[in-house]
PDB file of C-alpha atoms and ligand atoms in Angstrom:
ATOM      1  CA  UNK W   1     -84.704  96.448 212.775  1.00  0.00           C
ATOM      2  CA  UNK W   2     -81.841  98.128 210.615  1.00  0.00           C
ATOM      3  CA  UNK W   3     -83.020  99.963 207.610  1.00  0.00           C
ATOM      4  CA  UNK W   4     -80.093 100.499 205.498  1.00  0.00           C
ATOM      5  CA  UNK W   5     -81.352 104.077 203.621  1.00  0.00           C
ATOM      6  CA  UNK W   6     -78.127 104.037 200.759  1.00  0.00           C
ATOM      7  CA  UNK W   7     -76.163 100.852 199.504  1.00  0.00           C
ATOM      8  CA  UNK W   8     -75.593  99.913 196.427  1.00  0.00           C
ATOM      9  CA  UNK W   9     -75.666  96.310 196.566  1.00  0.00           C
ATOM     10  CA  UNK W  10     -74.864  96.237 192.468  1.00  0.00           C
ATOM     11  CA  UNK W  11     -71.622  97.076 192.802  1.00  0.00           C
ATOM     12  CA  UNK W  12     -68.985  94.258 191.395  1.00  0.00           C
ATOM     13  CA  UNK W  13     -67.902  93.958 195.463  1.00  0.00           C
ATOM     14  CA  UNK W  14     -71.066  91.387 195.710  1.00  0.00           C
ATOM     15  CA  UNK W  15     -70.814  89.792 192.557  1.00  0.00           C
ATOM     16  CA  UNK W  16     -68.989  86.591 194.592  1.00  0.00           C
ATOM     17  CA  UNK W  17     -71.557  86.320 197.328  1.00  0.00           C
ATOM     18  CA  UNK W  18     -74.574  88.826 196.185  1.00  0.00           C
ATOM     19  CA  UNK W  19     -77.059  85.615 196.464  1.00  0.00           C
ATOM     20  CA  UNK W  20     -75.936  84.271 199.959  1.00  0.00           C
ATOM     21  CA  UNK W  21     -76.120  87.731 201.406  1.00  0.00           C
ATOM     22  CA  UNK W  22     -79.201  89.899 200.111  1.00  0.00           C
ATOM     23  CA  UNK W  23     -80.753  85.904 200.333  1.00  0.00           C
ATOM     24  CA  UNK W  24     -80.405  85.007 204.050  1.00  0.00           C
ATOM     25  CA  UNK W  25     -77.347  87.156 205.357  1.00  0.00           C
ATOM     26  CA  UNK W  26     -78.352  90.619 205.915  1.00  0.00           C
ATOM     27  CA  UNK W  27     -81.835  89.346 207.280  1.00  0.00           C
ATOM     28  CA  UNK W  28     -80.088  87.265 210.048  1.00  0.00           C
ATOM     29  CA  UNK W  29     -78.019  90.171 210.957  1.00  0.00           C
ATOM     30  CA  UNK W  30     -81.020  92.197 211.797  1.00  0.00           C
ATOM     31  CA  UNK W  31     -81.673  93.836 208.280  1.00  0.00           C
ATOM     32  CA  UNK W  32     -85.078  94.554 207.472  1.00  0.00           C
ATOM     33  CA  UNK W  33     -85.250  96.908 205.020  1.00  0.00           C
ATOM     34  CA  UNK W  34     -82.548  98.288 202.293  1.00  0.00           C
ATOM     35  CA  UNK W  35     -82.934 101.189 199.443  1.00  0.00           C
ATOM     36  CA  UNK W  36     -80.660 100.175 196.825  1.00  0.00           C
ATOM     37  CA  UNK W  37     -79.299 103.545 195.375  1.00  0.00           C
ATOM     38  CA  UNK W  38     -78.649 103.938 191.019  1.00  0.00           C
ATOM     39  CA  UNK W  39     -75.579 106.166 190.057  1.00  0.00           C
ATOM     40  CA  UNK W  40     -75.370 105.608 186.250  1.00  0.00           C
ATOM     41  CA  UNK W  41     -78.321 105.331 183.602  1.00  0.00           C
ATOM     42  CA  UNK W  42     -76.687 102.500 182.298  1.00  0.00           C
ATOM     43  CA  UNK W  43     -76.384 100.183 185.370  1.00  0.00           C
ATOM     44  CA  UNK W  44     -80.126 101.312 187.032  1.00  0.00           C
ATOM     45  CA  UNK W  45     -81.585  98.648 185.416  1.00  0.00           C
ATOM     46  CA  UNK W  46     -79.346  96.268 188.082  1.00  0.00           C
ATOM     47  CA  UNK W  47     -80.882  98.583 191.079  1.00  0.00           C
ATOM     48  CA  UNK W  48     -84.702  97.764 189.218  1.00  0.00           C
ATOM     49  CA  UNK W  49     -83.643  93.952 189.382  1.00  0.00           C
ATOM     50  CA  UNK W  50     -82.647  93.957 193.296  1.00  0.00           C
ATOM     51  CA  UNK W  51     -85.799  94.913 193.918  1.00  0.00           C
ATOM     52  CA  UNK W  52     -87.627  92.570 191.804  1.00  0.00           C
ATOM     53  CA  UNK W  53     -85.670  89.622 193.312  1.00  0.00           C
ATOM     54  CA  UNK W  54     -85.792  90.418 197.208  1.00  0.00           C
ATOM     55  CA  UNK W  55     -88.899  91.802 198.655  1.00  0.00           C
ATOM     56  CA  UNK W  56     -86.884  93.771 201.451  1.00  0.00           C
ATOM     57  CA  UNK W  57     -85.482  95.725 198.660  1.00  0.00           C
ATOM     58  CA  UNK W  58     -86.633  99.024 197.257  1.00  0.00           C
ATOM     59  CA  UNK W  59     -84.942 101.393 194.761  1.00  0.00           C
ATOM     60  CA  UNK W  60     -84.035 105.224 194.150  1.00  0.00           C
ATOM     61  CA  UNK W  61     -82.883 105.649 190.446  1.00  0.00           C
ATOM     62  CA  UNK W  62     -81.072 109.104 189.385  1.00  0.00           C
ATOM     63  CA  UNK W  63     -77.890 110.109 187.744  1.00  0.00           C
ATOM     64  CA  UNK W  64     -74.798 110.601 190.003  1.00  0.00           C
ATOM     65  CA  UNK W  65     -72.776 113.934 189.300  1.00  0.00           C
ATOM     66  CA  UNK W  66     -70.021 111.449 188.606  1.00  0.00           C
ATOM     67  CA  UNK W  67     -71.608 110.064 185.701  1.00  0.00           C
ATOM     68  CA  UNK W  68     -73.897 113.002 184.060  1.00  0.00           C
ATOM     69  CA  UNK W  69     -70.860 113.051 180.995  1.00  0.00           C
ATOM     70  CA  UNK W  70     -71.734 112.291 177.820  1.00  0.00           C
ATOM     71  CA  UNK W  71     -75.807 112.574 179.125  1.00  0.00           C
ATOM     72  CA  UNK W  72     -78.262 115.832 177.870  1.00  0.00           C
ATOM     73  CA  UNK W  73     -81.756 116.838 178.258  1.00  0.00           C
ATOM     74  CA  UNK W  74     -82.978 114.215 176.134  1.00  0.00           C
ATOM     75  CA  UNK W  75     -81.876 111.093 178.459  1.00  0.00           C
ATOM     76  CA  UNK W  76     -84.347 112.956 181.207  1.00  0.00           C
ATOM     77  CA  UNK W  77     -87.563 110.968 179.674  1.00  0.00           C
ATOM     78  CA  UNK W  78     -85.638 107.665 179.739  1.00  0.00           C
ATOM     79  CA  UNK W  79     -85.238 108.092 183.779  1.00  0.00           C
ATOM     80  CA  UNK W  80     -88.864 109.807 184.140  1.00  0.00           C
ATOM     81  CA  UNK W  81     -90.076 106.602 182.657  1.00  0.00           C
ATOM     82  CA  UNK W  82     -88.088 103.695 184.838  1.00  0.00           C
ATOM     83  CA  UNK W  83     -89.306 105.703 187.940  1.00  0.00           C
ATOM     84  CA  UNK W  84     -93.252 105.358 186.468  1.00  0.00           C
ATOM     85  CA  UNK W  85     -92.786 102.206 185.733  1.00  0.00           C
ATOM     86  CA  UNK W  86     -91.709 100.445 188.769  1.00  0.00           C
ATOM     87  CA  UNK W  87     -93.245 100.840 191.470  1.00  0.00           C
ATOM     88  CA  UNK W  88     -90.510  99.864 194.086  1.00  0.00           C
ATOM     89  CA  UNK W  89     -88.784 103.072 192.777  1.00  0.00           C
ATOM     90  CA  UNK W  90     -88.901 105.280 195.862  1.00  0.00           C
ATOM     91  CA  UNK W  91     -86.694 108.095 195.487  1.00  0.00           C
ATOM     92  CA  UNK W  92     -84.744 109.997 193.005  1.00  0.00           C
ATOM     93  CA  UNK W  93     -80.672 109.598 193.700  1.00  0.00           C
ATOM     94  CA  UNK W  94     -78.257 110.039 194.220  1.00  0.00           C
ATOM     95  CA  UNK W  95     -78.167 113.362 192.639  1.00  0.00           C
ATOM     96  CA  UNK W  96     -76.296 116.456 193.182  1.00  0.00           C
ATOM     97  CA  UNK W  97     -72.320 117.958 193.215  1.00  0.00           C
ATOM     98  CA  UNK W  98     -68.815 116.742 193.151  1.00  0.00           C
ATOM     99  CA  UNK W  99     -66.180 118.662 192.782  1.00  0.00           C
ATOM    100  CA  UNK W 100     -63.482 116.428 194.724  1.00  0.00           C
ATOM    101  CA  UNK W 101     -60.305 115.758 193.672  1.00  0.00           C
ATOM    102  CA  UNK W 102     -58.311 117.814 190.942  1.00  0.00           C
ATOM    103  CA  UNK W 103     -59.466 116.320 187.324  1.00  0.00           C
ATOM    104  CA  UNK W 104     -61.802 118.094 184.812  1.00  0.00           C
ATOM    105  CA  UNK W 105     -65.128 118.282 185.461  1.00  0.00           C
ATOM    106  CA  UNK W 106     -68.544 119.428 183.699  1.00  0.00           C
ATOM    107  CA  UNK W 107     -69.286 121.995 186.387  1.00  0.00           C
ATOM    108  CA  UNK W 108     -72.306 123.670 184.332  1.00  0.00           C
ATOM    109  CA  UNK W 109     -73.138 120.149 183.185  1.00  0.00           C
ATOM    110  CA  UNK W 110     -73.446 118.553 186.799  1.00  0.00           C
ATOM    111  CA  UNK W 111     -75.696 122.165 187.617  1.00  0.00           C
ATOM    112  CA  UNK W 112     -77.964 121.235 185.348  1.00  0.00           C
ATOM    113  CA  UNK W 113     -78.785 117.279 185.685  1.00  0.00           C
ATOM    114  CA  UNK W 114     -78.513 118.467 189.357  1.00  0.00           C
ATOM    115  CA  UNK W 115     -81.753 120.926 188.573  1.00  0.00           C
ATOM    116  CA  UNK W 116     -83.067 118.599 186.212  1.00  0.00           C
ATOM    117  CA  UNK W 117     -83.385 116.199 188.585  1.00  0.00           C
ATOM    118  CA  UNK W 118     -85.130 117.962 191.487  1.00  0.00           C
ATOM    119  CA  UNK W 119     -87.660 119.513 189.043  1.00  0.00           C
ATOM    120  CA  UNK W 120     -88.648 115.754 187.811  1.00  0.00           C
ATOM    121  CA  UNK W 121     -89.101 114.766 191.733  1.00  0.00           C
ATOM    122  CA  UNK W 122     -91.341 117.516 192.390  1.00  0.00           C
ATOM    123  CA  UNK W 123     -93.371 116.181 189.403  1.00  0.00           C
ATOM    124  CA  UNK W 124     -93.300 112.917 190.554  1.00  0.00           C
ATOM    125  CA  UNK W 125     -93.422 113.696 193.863  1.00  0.00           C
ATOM    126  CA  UNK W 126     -90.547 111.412 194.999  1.00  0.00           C
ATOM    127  CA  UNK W 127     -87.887 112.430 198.037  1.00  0.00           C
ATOM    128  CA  UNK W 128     -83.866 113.029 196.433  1.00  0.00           C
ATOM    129  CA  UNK W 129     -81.005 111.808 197.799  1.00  0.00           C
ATOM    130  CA  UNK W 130     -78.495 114.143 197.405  1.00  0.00           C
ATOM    131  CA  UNK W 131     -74.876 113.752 196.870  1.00  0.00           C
ATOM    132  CA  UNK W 132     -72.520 116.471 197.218  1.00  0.00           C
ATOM    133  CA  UNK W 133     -68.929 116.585 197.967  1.00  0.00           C
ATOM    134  CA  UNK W 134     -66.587 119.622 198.144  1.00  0.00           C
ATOM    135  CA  UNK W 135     -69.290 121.637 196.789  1.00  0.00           C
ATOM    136  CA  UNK W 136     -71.714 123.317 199.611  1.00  0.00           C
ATOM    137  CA  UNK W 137     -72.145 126.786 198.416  1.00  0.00           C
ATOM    138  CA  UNK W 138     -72.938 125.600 195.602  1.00  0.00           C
ATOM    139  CA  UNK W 139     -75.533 122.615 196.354  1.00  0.00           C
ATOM    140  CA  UNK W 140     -77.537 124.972 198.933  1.00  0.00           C
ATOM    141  CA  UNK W 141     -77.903 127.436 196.624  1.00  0.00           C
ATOM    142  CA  UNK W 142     -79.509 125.167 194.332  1.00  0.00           C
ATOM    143  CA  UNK W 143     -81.455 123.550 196.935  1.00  0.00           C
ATOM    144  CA  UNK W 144     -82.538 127.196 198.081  1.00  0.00           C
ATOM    145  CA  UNK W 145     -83.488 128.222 194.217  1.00  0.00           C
ATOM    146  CA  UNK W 146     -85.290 125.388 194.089  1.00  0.00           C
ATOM    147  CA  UNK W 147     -87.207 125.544 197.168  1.00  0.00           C
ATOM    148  CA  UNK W 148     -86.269 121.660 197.860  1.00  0.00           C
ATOM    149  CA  UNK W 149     -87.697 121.697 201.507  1.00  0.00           C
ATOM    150  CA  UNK W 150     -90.983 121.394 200.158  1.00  0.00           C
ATOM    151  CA  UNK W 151     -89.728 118.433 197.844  1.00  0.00           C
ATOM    152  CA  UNK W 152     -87.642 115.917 200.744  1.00  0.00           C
ATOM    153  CA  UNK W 153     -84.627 115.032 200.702  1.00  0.00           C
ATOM    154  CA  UNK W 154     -81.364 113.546 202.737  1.00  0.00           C
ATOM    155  CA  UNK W 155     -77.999 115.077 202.375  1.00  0.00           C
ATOM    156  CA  UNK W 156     -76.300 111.581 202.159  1.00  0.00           C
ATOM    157  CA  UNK W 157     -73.070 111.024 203.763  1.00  0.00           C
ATOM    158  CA  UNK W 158     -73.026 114.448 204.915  1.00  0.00           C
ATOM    159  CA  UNK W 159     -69.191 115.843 205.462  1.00  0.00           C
ATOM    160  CA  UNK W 160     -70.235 119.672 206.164  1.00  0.00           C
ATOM    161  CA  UNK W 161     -70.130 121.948 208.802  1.00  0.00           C
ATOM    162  CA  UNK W 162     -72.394 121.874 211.845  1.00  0.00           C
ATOM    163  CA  UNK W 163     -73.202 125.631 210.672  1.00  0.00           C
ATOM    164  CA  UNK W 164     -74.252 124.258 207.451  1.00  0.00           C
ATOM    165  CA  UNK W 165     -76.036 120.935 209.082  1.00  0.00           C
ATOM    166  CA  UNK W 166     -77.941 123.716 210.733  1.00  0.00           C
ATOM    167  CA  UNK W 167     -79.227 125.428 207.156  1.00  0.00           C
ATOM    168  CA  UNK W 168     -79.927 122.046 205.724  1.00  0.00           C
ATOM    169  CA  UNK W 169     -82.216 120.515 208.853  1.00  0.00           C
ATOM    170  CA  UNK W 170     -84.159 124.106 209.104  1.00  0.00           C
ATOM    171  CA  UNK W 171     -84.870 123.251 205.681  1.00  0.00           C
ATOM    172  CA  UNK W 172     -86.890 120.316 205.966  1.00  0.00           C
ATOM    173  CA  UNK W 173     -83.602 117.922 204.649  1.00  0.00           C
ATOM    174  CA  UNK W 174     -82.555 114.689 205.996  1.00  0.00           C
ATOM    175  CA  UNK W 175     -78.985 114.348 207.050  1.00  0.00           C
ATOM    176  CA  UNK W 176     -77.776 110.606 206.148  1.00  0.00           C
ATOM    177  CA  UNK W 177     -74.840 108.945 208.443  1.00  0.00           C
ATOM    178  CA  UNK W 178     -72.566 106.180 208.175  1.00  0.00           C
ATOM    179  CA  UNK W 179     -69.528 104.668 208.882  1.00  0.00           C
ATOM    180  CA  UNK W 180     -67.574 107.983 209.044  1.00  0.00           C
ATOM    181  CA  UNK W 181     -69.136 108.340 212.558  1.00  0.00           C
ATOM    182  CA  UNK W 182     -66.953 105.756 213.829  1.00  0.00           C
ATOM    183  CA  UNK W 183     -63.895 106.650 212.593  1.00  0.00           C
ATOM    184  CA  UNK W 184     -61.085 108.387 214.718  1.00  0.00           C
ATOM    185  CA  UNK W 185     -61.490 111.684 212.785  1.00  0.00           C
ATOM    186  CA  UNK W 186     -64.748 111.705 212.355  1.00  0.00           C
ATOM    187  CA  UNK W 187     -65.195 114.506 215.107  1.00  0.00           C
ATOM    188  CA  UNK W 188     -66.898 117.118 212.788  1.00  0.00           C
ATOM    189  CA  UNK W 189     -69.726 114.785 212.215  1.00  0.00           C
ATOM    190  CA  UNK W 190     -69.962 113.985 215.778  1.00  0.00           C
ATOM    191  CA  UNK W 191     -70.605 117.461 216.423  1.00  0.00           C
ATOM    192  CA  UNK W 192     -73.122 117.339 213.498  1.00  0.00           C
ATOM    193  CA  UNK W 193     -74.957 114.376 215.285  1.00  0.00           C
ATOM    194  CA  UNK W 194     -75.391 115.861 218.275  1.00  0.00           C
ATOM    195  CA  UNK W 195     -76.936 118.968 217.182  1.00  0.00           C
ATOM    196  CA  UNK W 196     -79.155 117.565 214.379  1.00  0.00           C
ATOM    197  CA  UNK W 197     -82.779 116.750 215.983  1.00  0.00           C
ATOM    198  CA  UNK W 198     -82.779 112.480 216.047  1.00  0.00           C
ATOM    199  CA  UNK W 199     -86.044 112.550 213.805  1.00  0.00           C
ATOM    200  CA  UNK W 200     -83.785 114.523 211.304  1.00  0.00           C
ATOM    201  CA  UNK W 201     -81.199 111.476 210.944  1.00  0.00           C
ATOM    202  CA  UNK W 202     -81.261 108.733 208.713  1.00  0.00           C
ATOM    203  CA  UNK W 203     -78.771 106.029 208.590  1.00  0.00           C
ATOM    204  CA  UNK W 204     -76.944 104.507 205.848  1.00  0.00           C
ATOM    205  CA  UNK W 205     -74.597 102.147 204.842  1.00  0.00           C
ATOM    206  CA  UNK W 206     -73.244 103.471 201.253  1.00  0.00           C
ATOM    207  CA  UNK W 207     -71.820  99.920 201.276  1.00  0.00           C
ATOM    208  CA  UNK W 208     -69.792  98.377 199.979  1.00  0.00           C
ATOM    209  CA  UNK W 209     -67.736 101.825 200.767  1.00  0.00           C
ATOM    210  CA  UNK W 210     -67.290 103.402 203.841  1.00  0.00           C
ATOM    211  CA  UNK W 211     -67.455 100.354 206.407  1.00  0.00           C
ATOM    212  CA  UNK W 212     -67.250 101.546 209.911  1.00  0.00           C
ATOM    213  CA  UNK W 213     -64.343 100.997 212.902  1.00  0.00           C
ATOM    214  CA  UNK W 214     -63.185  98.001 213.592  1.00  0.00           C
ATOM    215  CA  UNK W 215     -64.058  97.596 209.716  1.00  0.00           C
ATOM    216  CA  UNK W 216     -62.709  99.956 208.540  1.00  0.00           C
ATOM    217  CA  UNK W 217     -60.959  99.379 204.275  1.00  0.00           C
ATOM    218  CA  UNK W 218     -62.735  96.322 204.733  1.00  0.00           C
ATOM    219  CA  UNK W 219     -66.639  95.605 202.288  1.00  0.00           C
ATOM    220  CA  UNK W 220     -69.318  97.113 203.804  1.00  0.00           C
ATOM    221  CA  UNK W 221     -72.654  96.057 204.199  1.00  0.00           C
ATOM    222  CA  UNK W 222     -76.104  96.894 205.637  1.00  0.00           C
ATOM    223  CA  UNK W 223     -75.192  94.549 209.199  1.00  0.00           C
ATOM    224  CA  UNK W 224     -72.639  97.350 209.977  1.00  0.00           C
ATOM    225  CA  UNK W 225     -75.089 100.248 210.434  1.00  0.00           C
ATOM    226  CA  UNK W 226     -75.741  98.704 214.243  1.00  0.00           C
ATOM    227  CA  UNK W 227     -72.269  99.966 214.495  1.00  0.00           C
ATOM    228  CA  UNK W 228     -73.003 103.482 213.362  1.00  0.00           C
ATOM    229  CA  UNK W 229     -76.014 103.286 215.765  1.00  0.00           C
ATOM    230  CA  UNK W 230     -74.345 102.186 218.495  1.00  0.00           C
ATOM    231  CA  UNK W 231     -71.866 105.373 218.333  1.00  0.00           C
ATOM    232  CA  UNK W 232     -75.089 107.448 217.588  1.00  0.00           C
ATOM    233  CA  UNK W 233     -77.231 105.957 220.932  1.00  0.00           C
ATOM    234  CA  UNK W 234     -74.014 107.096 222.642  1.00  0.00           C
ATOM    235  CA  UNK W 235     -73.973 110.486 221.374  1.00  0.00           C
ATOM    236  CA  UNK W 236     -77.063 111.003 222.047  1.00  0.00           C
ATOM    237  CA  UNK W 237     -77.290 109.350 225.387  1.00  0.00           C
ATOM    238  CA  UNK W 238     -80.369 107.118 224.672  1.00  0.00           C
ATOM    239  CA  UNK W 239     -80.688 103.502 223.897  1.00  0.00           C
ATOM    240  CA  UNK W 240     -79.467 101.401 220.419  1.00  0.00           C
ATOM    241  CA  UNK W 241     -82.851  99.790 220.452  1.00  0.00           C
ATOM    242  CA  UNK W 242     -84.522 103.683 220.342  1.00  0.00           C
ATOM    243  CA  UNK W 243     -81.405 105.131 218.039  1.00  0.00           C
ATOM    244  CA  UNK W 244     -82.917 102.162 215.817  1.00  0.00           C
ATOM    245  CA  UNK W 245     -86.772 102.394 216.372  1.00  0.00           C
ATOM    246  CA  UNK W 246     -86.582 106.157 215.752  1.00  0.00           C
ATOM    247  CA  UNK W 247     -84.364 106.096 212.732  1.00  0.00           C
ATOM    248  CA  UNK W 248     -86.636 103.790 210.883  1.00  0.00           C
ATOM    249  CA  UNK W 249     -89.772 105.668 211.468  1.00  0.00           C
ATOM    250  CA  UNK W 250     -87.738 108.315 209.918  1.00  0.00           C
ATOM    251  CA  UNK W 251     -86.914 106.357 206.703  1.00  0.00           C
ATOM    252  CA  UNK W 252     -90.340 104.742 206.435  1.00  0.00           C
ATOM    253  CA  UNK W 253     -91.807 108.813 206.552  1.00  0.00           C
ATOM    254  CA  UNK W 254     -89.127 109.622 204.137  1.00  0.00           C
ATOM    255  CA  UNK W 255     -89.292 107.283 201.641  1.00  0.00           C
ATOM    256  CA  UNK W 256     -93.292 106.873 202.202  1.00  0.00           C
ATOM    257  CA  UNK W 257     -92.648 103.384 203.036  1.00  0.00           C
ATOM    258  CA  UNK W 258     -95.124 102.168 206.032  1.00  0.00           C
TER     259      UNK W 258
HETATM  260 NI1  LIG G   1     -73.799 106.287 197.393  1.00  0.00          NI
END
């Protein structure tokens, strides 16, 4: 069974077909399970819905570094209280850094909702999925201050060093791969699959982006990640059926979902 761990199946990429595939599609491809992942307060409300309308669907809801402008201290209580109330709500994410590309960002600003956020799944004792991008020293030093080991979480579509792979499994964290395993220059994550311990990797989508080779530019979606496995049984030199049987006993333990 493929359990798609990040996709974000409210994007406007589905809004032509959203029914015919979350309804029948992804199941006949071999999808069993999908965490639908919330980036902006406004729009989590869409990630809530998914999971109210397919049973296969469950939800993390958190404020991407992307979109913490504009948001303070006050907005925490309005996400504490869509995580209470609904109980398909299984994470916090994707939370964390991004500093990519050259236009002005909040730095101190992302810090913060990025703290913010892990303190409120400690409460709540929820798993965070973690996004950072171009920003390493500074994500494991917050993930260090704030001890978040002893919280869970996944480094999702992780694009770091196998040194720093290294500091983030010894930790207790997840690393999350996709698509980017496929691709022709996706060497340094090769590397990074082959030393990360298989109960240490969970697979994901991040559809509709990142679609692996021969997809490649094309929509992702959640049918793909026997793709991903497929490079990862290889890697790893065991089977597609145990790449998959091991992964999703490592998603059910992470997002307490047996
Ligand atoms: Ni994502």
């Amino acid at each position: 069974m493929i359990f798609d761990t990040h996709a974000h199946y409210d994007d406007a990429a589905f809004d032509a077909d959203r029914e015919e595939l979350l309804g029948g599609g992804l199941q006949a491809g071999g999808v069993g399970l999908v965490v639908n992942i919330g980036t902006d307060l406004k729009t989590l409300h869409q990630t809530i819905e998914l999971t109210e309308r397919y049973p296969y669907f469950y939800g993390a809801l958190g404020i991407h570094p992307d979109c913490v402008d504009g948001l303070n201290e006050e907005h925490l209580p309005i996400l504490r209280q869509m995580l209470l109330e609904h109980k398909k709500m299984v994470a916090i994410g994707e939370i964390g850094l991004d500093y990519h590309g050259d236009y002005e960002r909040d730095i101190p600003l992302q810090k913060k909702w990025f703290k913010w956020q892990l303190r409120l799944a400690r409460e709540l004792k929820l798993p965070v999925v973690i996004h950072s991008r171009d920003a390493a020293a500074d994500t494991m030093e917050i993930l260090k201050a704030e001890d978040a080991g002893s919280i869970g979480g996944v480094m999702h579509c992780y694009s770091y060093s196998v040194e720093i792979a290294r500091e983030v499994v010894k930790m207790g964290l997840y690393i999350g791969i996709g698509g980017v395993l496929t691709f022709k220059n996706g060497r340094k994550l090769k590397e990074v699959a082959a030393e990360t311990p298989m109960e240490q990797i969970l697979l994901e989508t991040d559809c509709p982006y990142l679609a692996p080779t021969p997809y490649r530019g094309q929509r992702n979606d959640s049918r793909n990640i026997a793709l991903v496995a497929q490079e990862l049984a290889q890697i790893k030199g065991i089977t597609l059926e145990e790449v998959l049987r091991i992964t999703e006993e490592n998603a059910r333990r992470f997002y307490k979902l047996w």
